[in-house]
Short mmCIF file of C-alpha atoms in Angstrom, two decimals:
data_model
loop_
_atom_site.label_atom_id
_atom_site.label_comp_id
_atom_site.label_asym_id
_atom_site.label_seq_id
_atom_site.Cartn_x
_atom_site.Cartn_y
_atom_site.Cartn_z
CA GLY G 1 6.95 19.90 3.64
CA GLN G 2 7.86 16.26 3.32
CA GLN G 3 4.99 13.95 2.53
CA LEU G 4 4.36 10.33 3.34
CA ASN G 5 1.93 8.44 1.16
CA GLN G 6 0.10 5.82 3.09
CA SER G 7 -2.05 3.19 1.44
CA PRO G 8 -4.66 2.04 1.37
CA GLN G 9 -6.68 4.90 2.84
CA SER G 10 -9.27 2.45 4.13
CA MET G 11 -9.76 -1.29 4.39
CA PHE G 12 -12.86 -3.38 5.00
CA ILE G 13 -12.01 -6.96 5.91
CA GLN G 14 -13.47 -10.04 7.53
CA GLU G 15 -12.39 -11.07 10.99
CA GLY G 16 -9.51 -13.52 10.75
CA GLU G 17 -8.05 -12.06 7.57
CA ASP G 18 -4.52 -10.74 7.35
CA VAL G 19 -3.96 -7.02 6.74
CA SER G 20 -1.18 -5.26 4.88
CA MET G 21 -0.57 -1.54 4.59
CA ASN G 22 2.39 0.53 3.54
CA CYS G 23 3.94 3.94 3.61
CA THR G 24 6.17 5.43 0.94
CA SER G 25 8.18 8.59 0.54
CA SER G 26 10.29 10.27 -2.09
CA SER G 27 12.86 10.99 0.66
CA ILE G 28 15.04 8.68 2.69
CA PHE G 29 14.08 8.25 6.33
CA ASN G 30 16.21 6.86 9.16
CA THR G 31 13.34 6.08 11.50
CA TRP G 32 9.92 4.64 10.81
CA LEU G 33 7.15 4.43 13.40
CA TRP G 34 3.71 2.87 13.29
CA TYR G 35 0.86 4.16 15.48
CA LYS G 36 -2.73 3.08 16.08
CA GLN G 37 -5.52 5.50 16.93
CA GLU G 38 -8.85 4.41 18.34
CA PRO G 39 -11.95 6.63 18.29
CA GLY G 40 -11.73 9.52 20.73
CA GLU G 41 -8.15 8.71 21.68
CA GLY G 42 -4.67 9.85 20.75
CA PRO G 43 -2.30 7.67 18.72
CA VAL G 44 -0.43 4.91 20.52
CA LEU G 45 2.96 3.68 19.34
CA LEU G 46 2.91 0.11 18.04
CA ILE G 47 6.33 -0.48 16.51
CA ALA G 48 9.50 1.56 15.98
CA LEU G 49 12.08 0.75 13.27
CA TYR G 50 15.58 2.22 13.19
CA LYS G 51 17.53 0.29 10.55
CA ALA G 52 17.02 -0.44 6.87
CA GLY G 53 15.78 -3.98 6.41
CA GLU G 54 14.72 -4.30 10.05
CA LEU G 55 11.76 -6.56 10.69
CA THR G 56 10.06 -6.17 14.07
CA SER G 57 7.03 -7.88 15.57
CA ASN G 58 4.64 -6.91 18.32
CA GLY G 59 2.24 -9.80 18.84
CA ARG G 60 0.25 -10.25 15.64
CA LEU G 61 1.76 -7.08 14.17
CA THR G 62 4.90 -7.10 12.05
CA ALA G 63 6.52 -4.04 10.54
CA GLN G 64 9.45 -3.70 8.18
CA PHE G 65 11.83 -0.87 7.38
CA GLY G 66 12.26 -0.98 3.61
CA ILE G 67 15.70 -1.61 2.15
CA THR G 68 15.56 1.61 0.12
CA ARG G 69 14.76 3.54 3.36
CA LYS G 70 11.91 5.17 1.46
CA ASP G 71 9.16 2.84 2.61
CA SER G 72 7.78 0.79 5.45
CA PHE G 73 5.16 -1.92 5.76
CA LEU G 74 2.80 -3.05 8.51
CA ASN G 75 1.12 -6.44 8.56
CA ILE G 76 -1.54 -7.66 10.97
CA SER G 77 -2.18 -11.37 11.03
CA ALA G 78 -5.48 -13.04 11.90
CA SER G 79 -7.35 -9.78 12.52
CA ILE G 80 -9.74 -9.48 15.47
CA PRO G 81 -12.43 -6.87 16.18
CA SER G 82 -10.19 -4.85 18.52
CA ASP G 83 -7.80 -4.19 15.62
CA VAL G 84 -10.31 -1.62 14.33
CA GLY G 85 -8.89 1.89 14.21
CA ILE G 86 -6.73 4.20 12.17
CA TYR G 87 -3.12 3.20 11.62
CA PHE G 88 -0.54 5.90 11.00
CA CYS G 89 3.00 5.63 9.79
CA ALA G 90 5.51 8.31 10.71
CA GLY G 91 9.04 8.88 9.51
CA ARG G 92 12.00 10.96 10.53
CA ARG G 93 14.96 12.10 8.46
CA GLY G 94 18.05 13.09 10.41
CA ALA G 95 17.28 15.65 13.09
CA GLN G 96 14.07 16.77 11.43
CA LYS G 97 10.69 16.37 13.05
CA LEU G 98 8.38 13.43 12.54
CA VAL G 99 6.26 13.42 9.41
CA PHE G 100 2.99 11.47 9.55
CA GLY G 101 1.13 9.61 6.83
CA GLN G 102 -2.56 10.26 6.19
CA GLY G 103 -3.63 7.08 7.98
CA THR G 104 -5.29 3.79 7.03
CA ARG G 105 -8.76 3.26 8.48
CA LEU G 106 -9.33 -0.41 9.25
CA THR G 107 -12.87 -1.77 9.57
CA ILE G 108 -13.50 -5.41 10.45
CA ASN G 109 -16.69 -7.33 9.76
CA PRO G 110 -17.26 -10.01 12.37
CA ASN L 1 0.15 8.38 36.59
CA ALA L 2 -2.49 10.20 34.60
CA GLY L 3 -0.15 10.40 31.60
CA VAL L 4 -0.94 13.25 29.21
CA THR L 5 -4.17 15.10 29.94
CA GLN L 6 -5.90 17.66 27.74
CA THR L 7 -8.76 20.01 28.44
CA PRO L 8 -11.30 20.73 27.21
CA LYS L 9 -12.33 17.65 25.24
CA PHE L 10 -14.67 19.67 23.00
CA GLN L 11 -14.86 23.40 22.27
CA VAL L 12 -16.87 25.60 19.92
CA LEU L 13 -15.59 29.11 19.23
CA LYS L 14 -16.79 31.97 17.12
CA THR L 15 -14.41 33.51 14.59
CA GLY L 16 -12.15 36.01 16.32
CA GLN L 17 -12.44 34.56 19.80
CA SER L 18 -9.36 33.52 21.69
CA MET L 19 -8.84 30.52 23.91
CA THR L 20 -6.20 28.30 25.46
CA LEU L 21 -6.03 24.53 25.09
CA GLN L 22 -4.49 22.99 28.16
CA CYS L 23 -2.01 20.13 28.21
CA ALA L 24 -0.34 18.59 31.23
CA GLN L 25 1.83 15.53 31.82
CA ASP L 26 2.94 13.94 35.06
CA MET L 27 5.75 11.77 33.68
CA ASN L 28 8.50 14.41 34.06
CA HIS L 29 8.98 14.43 30.30
CA GLU L 30 11.19 17.14 28.86
CA TYR L 31 9.81 17.09 25.32
CA MET L 32 6.25 18.22 24.61
CA SER L 33 4.51 19.03 21.37
CA TRP L 34 1.21 20.04 19.82
CA TYR L 35 -0.23 18.51 16.67
CA ARG L 36 -3.38 19.11 14.71
CA GLN L 37 -5.20 16.32 12.92
CA ASP L 38 -7.33 17.01 9.88
CA PRO L 39 -9.12 14.47 7.66
CA GLY L 40 -6.76 13.05 5.04
CA MET L 41 -3.81 15.05 6.41
CA GLY L 42 -2.41 12.93 9.20
CA LEU L 43 -0.88 14.76 12.14
CA ARG L 44 0.96 18.03 11.61
CA LEU L 45 3.29 19.58 14.16
CA ILE L 46 2.29 23.06 15.38
CA HIS L 47 4.81 23.88 18.12
CA TYR L 48 7.13 21.94 20.36
CA SER L 49 9.26 22.40 23.45
CA VAL L 50 12.44 20.62 24.49
CA GLY L 51 12.21 21.82 28.08
CA ALA L 52 10.87 24.51 30.38
CA GLY L 53 11.44 27.95 28.92
CA ILE L 54 12.23 26.66 25.40
CA THR L 55 9.74 26.51 22.53
CA ASP L 56 10.03 26.32 18.78
CA GLN L 57 7.82 26.27 15.72
CA GLY L 58 6.71 23.19 13.89
CA GLU L 59 5.25 22.77 10.43
CA VAL L 60 2.04 24.84 10.89
CA PRO L 61 2.64 27.43 13.65
CA ASN L 62 0.69 30.41 12.27
CA GLY L 63 -2.21 31.51 14.46
CA TYR L 64 -0.95 29.68 17.53
CA ASN L 65 1.24 30.62 20.49
CA VAL L 66 2.78 28.43 23.15
CA SER L 67 4.74 28.83 26.35
CA ARG L 68 6.45 26.38 28.68
CA SER L 69 6.85 27.85 32.15
CA THR L 70 6.93 24.46 33.86
CA THR L 71 7.98 20.96 32.84
CA GLU L 72 4.42 19.70 33.36
CA ASP L 73 2.35 22.17 31.35
CA PHE L 74 2.35 23.21 27.70
CA PRO L 75 -0.69 25.32 26.82
CA LEU L 76 -1.60 26.18 23.22
CA ARG L 77 -3.19 29.58 22.62
CA LEU L 78 -5.35 30.59 19.71
CA LEU L 79 -5.20 34.38 19.57
CA SER L 80 -8.01 34.99 17.08
CA ALA L 81 -9.76 31.81 16.03
CA ALA L 82 -10.48 31.19 12.34
CA PRO L 83 -12.62 28.48 10.69
CA SER L 84 -9.40 27.02 9.23
CA GLN L 85 -8.41 26.13 12.79
CA THR L 86 -11.30 23.71 13.13
CA SER L 87 -9.48 20.47 13.88
CA VAL L 88 -8.62 17.90 16.50
CA TYR L 89 -5.63 18.95 18.57
CA PHE L 90 -3.28 16.48 20.23
CA CYS L 91 -0.64 17.15 22.82
CA ALA L 92 2.23 14.68 23.18
CA SER L 93 5.22 14.26 25.46
CA SER L 94 8.34 12.12 25.54
CA TYR L 95 11.22 11.47 27.90
CA GLY L 96 13.94 13.14 25.86
CA THR L 97 13.58 14.35 22.33
CA GLU L 98 10.92 12.88 20.11
CA LEU L 99 13.43 10.13 19.33
CA TYR L 100 11.89 8.50 22.37
CA GLU L 101 8.34 7.19 22.35
CA GLN L 102 5.79 9.99 22.35
CA TYR L 103 2.73 9.63 24.54
CA PHE L 104 -0.35 11.36 23.16
CA GLY L 105 -3.22 12.93 25.07
CA PRO L 106 -6.86 12.13 24.20
CA GLY L 107 -7.28 15.22 22.03
CA THR L 108 -9.40 18.37 21.94
CA ARG L 109 -11.98 18.69 19.18
CA LEU L 110 -12.27 22.37 18.24
CA THR L 111 -14.89 23.86 15.96
CA VAL L 112 -14.67 27.47 14.85
CA THR L 113 -17.84 28.92 13.33
#
Protein backbone atom coordinates (compact mmCIF):
# COMPACT_ATOMS: atom_id res chain seq x y z
CA GLY A 1 0.00 0.00 0.00
CA GLN A 2 0.91 3.66 0.04
CA GLN A 3 3.60 4.61 2.50
CA LEU A 4 4.29 7.80 4.37
CA ASN A 5 7.81 8.38 5.61
CA GLN A 6 7.84 10.33 8.80
CA SER A 7 11.00 11.75 10.29
CA PRO A 8 12.63 11.82 12.64
CA GLN A 9 11.52 8.60 14.31
CA SER A 10 12.39 10.03 17.72
CA MET A 11 13.51 13.31 19.21
CA PHE A 12 15.09 14.14 22.55
CA ILE A 13 14.98 17.85 23.30
CA GLN A 14 15.23 20.33 26.15
CA GLU A 15 12.15 22.07 27.43
CA GLY A 16 11.71 25.37 25.64
CA GLU A 17 13.24 24.23 22.36
CA ASP A 18 11.36 24.31 19.09
CA VAL A 19 10.51 21.03 17.35
CA SER A 20 10.22 20.24 13.66
CA MET A 21 9.08 17.01 12.06
CA ASN A 22 7.94 16.10 8.59
CA CYS A 23 6.14 13.56 6.51
CA THR A 24 6.87 12.72 2.89
CA SER A 25 5.32 10.52 0.25
CA SER A 26 6.02 9.47 -3.30
CA SER A 27 2.31 10.07 -4.03
CA ILE A 28 0.28 13.25 -4.07
CA PHE A 29 -2.17 13.70 -1.21
CA ASN A 30 -5.12 16.10 -1.01
CA THR A 31 -5.48 16.00 2.76
CA TRP A 32 -2.86 15.97 5.48
CA LEU A 33 -3.64 15.41 9.15
CA TRP A 34 -1.47 15.55 12.25
CA TYR A 35 -2.32 13.53 15.38
CA LYS A 36 -0.81 13.25 18.84
CA GLN A 37 -0.91 10.07 20.91
CA GLU A 38 -0.18 9.99 24.62
CA PRO A 39 0.67 6.78 26.49
CA GLY A 40 -2.32 4.48 26.90
CA GLU A 41 -4.56 6.67 24.77
CA GLY A 42 -5.77 6.82 21.20
CA PRO A 43 -4.56 9.48 18.76
CA VAL A 44 -6.12 12.93 18.96
CA LEU A 45 -6.38 15.20 15.93
CA LEU A 46 -4.22 18.32 16.18
CA ILE A 47 -4.39 19.97 12.77
CA ALA A 48 -6.06 19.22 9.43
CA LEU A 49 -4.78 20.63 6.11
CA TYR A 50 -6.80 20.58 2.89
CA LYS A 51 -4.97 22.79 0.39
CA ALA A 52 -1.44 22.86 -1.02
CA GLY A 53 0.57 25.60 0.64
CA GLU A 54 -1.87 25.90 3.55
CA LEU A 55 -0.33 26.94 6.84
CA THR A 56 -2.46 26.33 9.94
CA SER A 57 -1.77 26.94 13.61
CA ASN A 58 -3.20 25.46 16.77
CA GLY A 59 -1.65 27.28 19.72
CA ARG A 60 2.08 26.58 19.67
CA LEU A 61 1.65 24.07 16.85
CA THR A 62 1.94 25.02 13.20
CA ALA A 63 1.52 22.64 10.28
CA GLN A 64 2.00 23.17 6.58
CA PHE A 65 0.70 21.36 3.51
CA GLY A 66 3.67 21.20 1.14
CA ILE A 67 3.44 22.91 -2.23
CA THR A 68 4.24 19.66 -4.06
CA ARG A 69 1.36 17.95 -2.15
CA LYS A 70 3.81 15.17 -1.33
CA ASP A 71 4.84 16.41 2.08
CA SER A 72 3.73 18.10 5.26
CA PHE A 73 5.51 19.65 8.23
CA LEU A 74 4.68 20.12 11.89
CA ASN A 75 6.42 22.60 14.13
CA ILE A 76 6.04 23.00 17.88
CA SER A 77 7.38 26.18 19.39
CA ALA A 78 8.71 26.58 22.93
CA SER A 79 8.13 22.95 23.92
CA ILE A 80 6.71 22.11 27.35
CA PRO A 81 6.62 18.78 29.21
CA SER A 82 3.02 18.02 28.18
CA ASP A 83 4.11 17.98 24.52
CA VAL A 84 5.61 14.53 25.16
CA GLY A 85 4.01 11.83 23.05
CA ILE A 86 4.00 10.27 19.62
CA TYR A 87 3.04 12.49 16.70
CA PHE A 88 1.55 10.91 13.61
CA CYS A 89 0.96 12.34 10.19
CA ALA A 90 -1.78 10.92 8.00
CA GLY A 91 -2.62 11.59 4.38
CA ARG A 92 -5.48 10.90 2.04
CA ARG A 93 -5.49 10.73 -1.75
CA GLY A 94 -8.87 11.20 -3.40
CA ALA A 95 -11.48 8.85 -1.99
CA GLN A 96 -8.91 6.43 -0.62
CA LYS A 97 -8.55 5.72 3.06
CA LEU A 98 -6.17 7.49 5.39
CA VAL A 99 -2.55 6.35 5.37
CA PHE A 100 -0.56 6.94 8.56
CA GLY A 101 3.13 7.64 9.04
CA GLN A 102 5.22 5.59 11.46
CA GLY A 103 5.17 8.31 14.11
CA THR A 104 7.71 10.62 15.77
CA ARG A 105 8.30 9.96 19.47
CA LEU A 106 9.01 13.21 21.29
CA THR A 107 10.82 13.17 24.64
CA ILE A 108 11.46 16.38 26.56
CA ASN A 109 14.10 16.88 29.22
CA PRO A 110 12.99 19.43 31.79
CA ASN B 1 -20.77 11.77 26.36
CA ALA B 2 -18.41 8.88 26.91
CA GLY B 3 -17.07 9.24 23.36
CA VAL B 4 -15.55 6.05 21.95
CA THR B 5 -15.18 3.22 24.45
CA GLN B 6 -13.29 -0.04 23.96
CA THR B 7 -13.22 -3.19 26.02
CA PRO B 8 -11.21 -4.94 27.20
CA LYS B 9 -8.17 -2.73 27.73
CA PHE B 10 -5.81 -5.71 27.86
CA GLN B 11 -6.21 -9.30 26.65
CA VAL B 12 -3.96 -12.34 26.40
CA LEU B 13 -5.01 -15.17 24.10
CA LYS B 14 -3.54 -18.49 23.16
CA THR B 15 -3.02 -19.30 19.49
CA GLY B 16 -6.26 -20.56 17.99
CA GLN B 17 -8.58 -18.93 20.49
CA SER B 18 -11.31 -16.61 19.33
CA MET B 19 -12.51 -13.40 20.90
CA THR B 20 -14.39 -10.19 20.21
CA LEU B 21 -13.05 -6.71 20.85
CA GLN B 22 -15.88 -4.36 21.70
CA CYS B 23 -16.25 -0.79 20.49
CA ALA B 24 -19.10 1.59 21.19
CA GLN B 25 -19.70 5.29 20.58
CA ASP B 26 -22.46 7.53 21.87
CA MET B 27 -21.99 10.42 19.43
CA ASN B 28 -24.38 9.07 16.76
CA HIS B 29 -21.49 8.80 14.33
CA GLU B 30 -22.14 6.98 11.08
CA TYR B 31 -18.53 6.11 10.26
CA MET B 32 -16.60 3.66 12.42
CA SER B 33 -13.32 1.89 11.83
CA TRP B 34 -10.77 -0.45 13.36
CA TYR B 35 -7.02 0.06 13.19
CA ARG B 36 -4.08 -1.90 14.48
CA GLN B 37 -0.92 -0.22 15.67
CA ASP B 38 2.41 -1.99 15.54
CA PRO B 39 5.85 -0.58 16.41
CA GLY B 40 7.33 1.32 13.47
CA MET B 41 4.21 0.74 11.34
CA GLY B 42 1.86 3.53 12.30
CA LEU B 43 -1.85 2.76 12.21
CA ARG B 44 -3.24 0.38 9.61
CA LEU B 45 -6.92 0.11 8.73
CA ILE B 46 -8.49 -3.33 9.30
CA HIS B 47 -12.19 -2.83 8.57
CA TYR B 48 -14.58 0.08 8.44
CA SER B 49 -18.29 0.81 8.31
CA VAL B 50 -20.13 3.76 6.80
CA GLY B 51 -23.35 2.97 8.63
CA ALA B 52 -25.43 0.25 10.26
CA GLY B 53 -25.50 -2.87 8.12
CA ILE B 54 -22.56 -1.78 5.91
CA THR B 55 -18.96 -2.90 6.37
CA ASP B 56 -15.93 -3.04 4.14
CA GLN B 57 -12.32 -4.17 4.24
CA GLY B 58 -9.37 -1.96 4.93
CA GLU B 59 -5.68 -2.51 4.32
CA VAL B 60 -5.16 -5.56 6.59
CA PRO B 61 -8.50 -7.42 6.95
CA ASN B 62 -7.31 -11.04 6.98
CA GLY B 63 -8.08 -12.89 10.21
CA TYR B 64 -10.69 -10.39 11.35
CA ASN B 65 -14.46 -10.10 10.97
CA VAL B 66 -16.75 -7.21 11.76
CA SER B 67 -20.46 -6.47 11.84
CA ARG B 68 -22.47 -3.31 12.37
CA SER B 69 -25.98 -4.13 13.56
CA THR B 70 -26.44 -0.78 15.31
CA THR B 71 -25.06 2.71 14.82
CA GLU B 72 -23.44 2.59 18.26
CA ASP B 73 -21.52 -0.69 18.19
CA PHE B 74 -18.79 -2.05 15.93
CA PRO B 75 -17.24 -5.24 17.33
CA LEU B 76 -14.08 -6.78 15.87
CA ARG B 77 -13.83 -10.57 15.93
CA LEU B 78 -10.69 -12.63 15.81
CA LEU B 79 -11.76 -16.08 14.64
CA SER B 80 -8.55 -17.98 15.36
CA ALA B 81 -5.91 -15.82 17.00
CA ALA B 82 -2.33 -15.94 15.73
CA PRO B 83 0.85 -14.44 17.24
CA SER B 84 0.98 -12.06 14.25
CA GLN B 85 -2.19 -10.46 15.63
CA THR B 86 -0.38 -9.28 18.75
CA SER B 87 -0.92 -5.53 18.54
CA VAL B 88 -2.74 -2.55 19.95
CA TYR B 89 -6.19 -2.16 18.41
CA PHE B 90 -7.94 1.19 18.09
CA CYS B 91 -11.54 1.85 17.21
CA ALA B 92 -12.47 5.24 15.76
CA SER B 93 -15.65 7.01 14.73
CA SER B 94 -16.56 10.16 12.84
CA TYR B 95 -19.69 12.10 12.00
CA GLY B 96 -19.76 11.36 8.28
CA THR B 97 -17.03 9.71 6.33
CA GLU B 98 -13.49 9.81 7.63
CA LEU B 99 -13.21 13.19 5.91
CA TYR B 100 -14.53 14.46 9.21
CA GLU B 101 -12.46 14.33 12.37
CA GLN B 102 -12.08 10.80 13.68
CA TYR B 103 -12.34 10.23 17.41
CA PHE B 104 -10.25 7.32 18.67
CA GLY B 105 -10.94 5.02 21.59
CA PRO B 106 -8.27 4.29 24.23
CA GLY B 107 -7.18 1.05 22.58
CA THR B 108 -7.03 -2.66 23.41
CA ARG B 109 -3.61 -4.23 23.88
CA LEU B 110 -3.78 -7.83 22.65
CA THR B 111 -1.09 -10.44 23.12
CA VAL B 112 -1.34 -13.81 21.40
CA THR B 113 0.99 -16.50 22.73
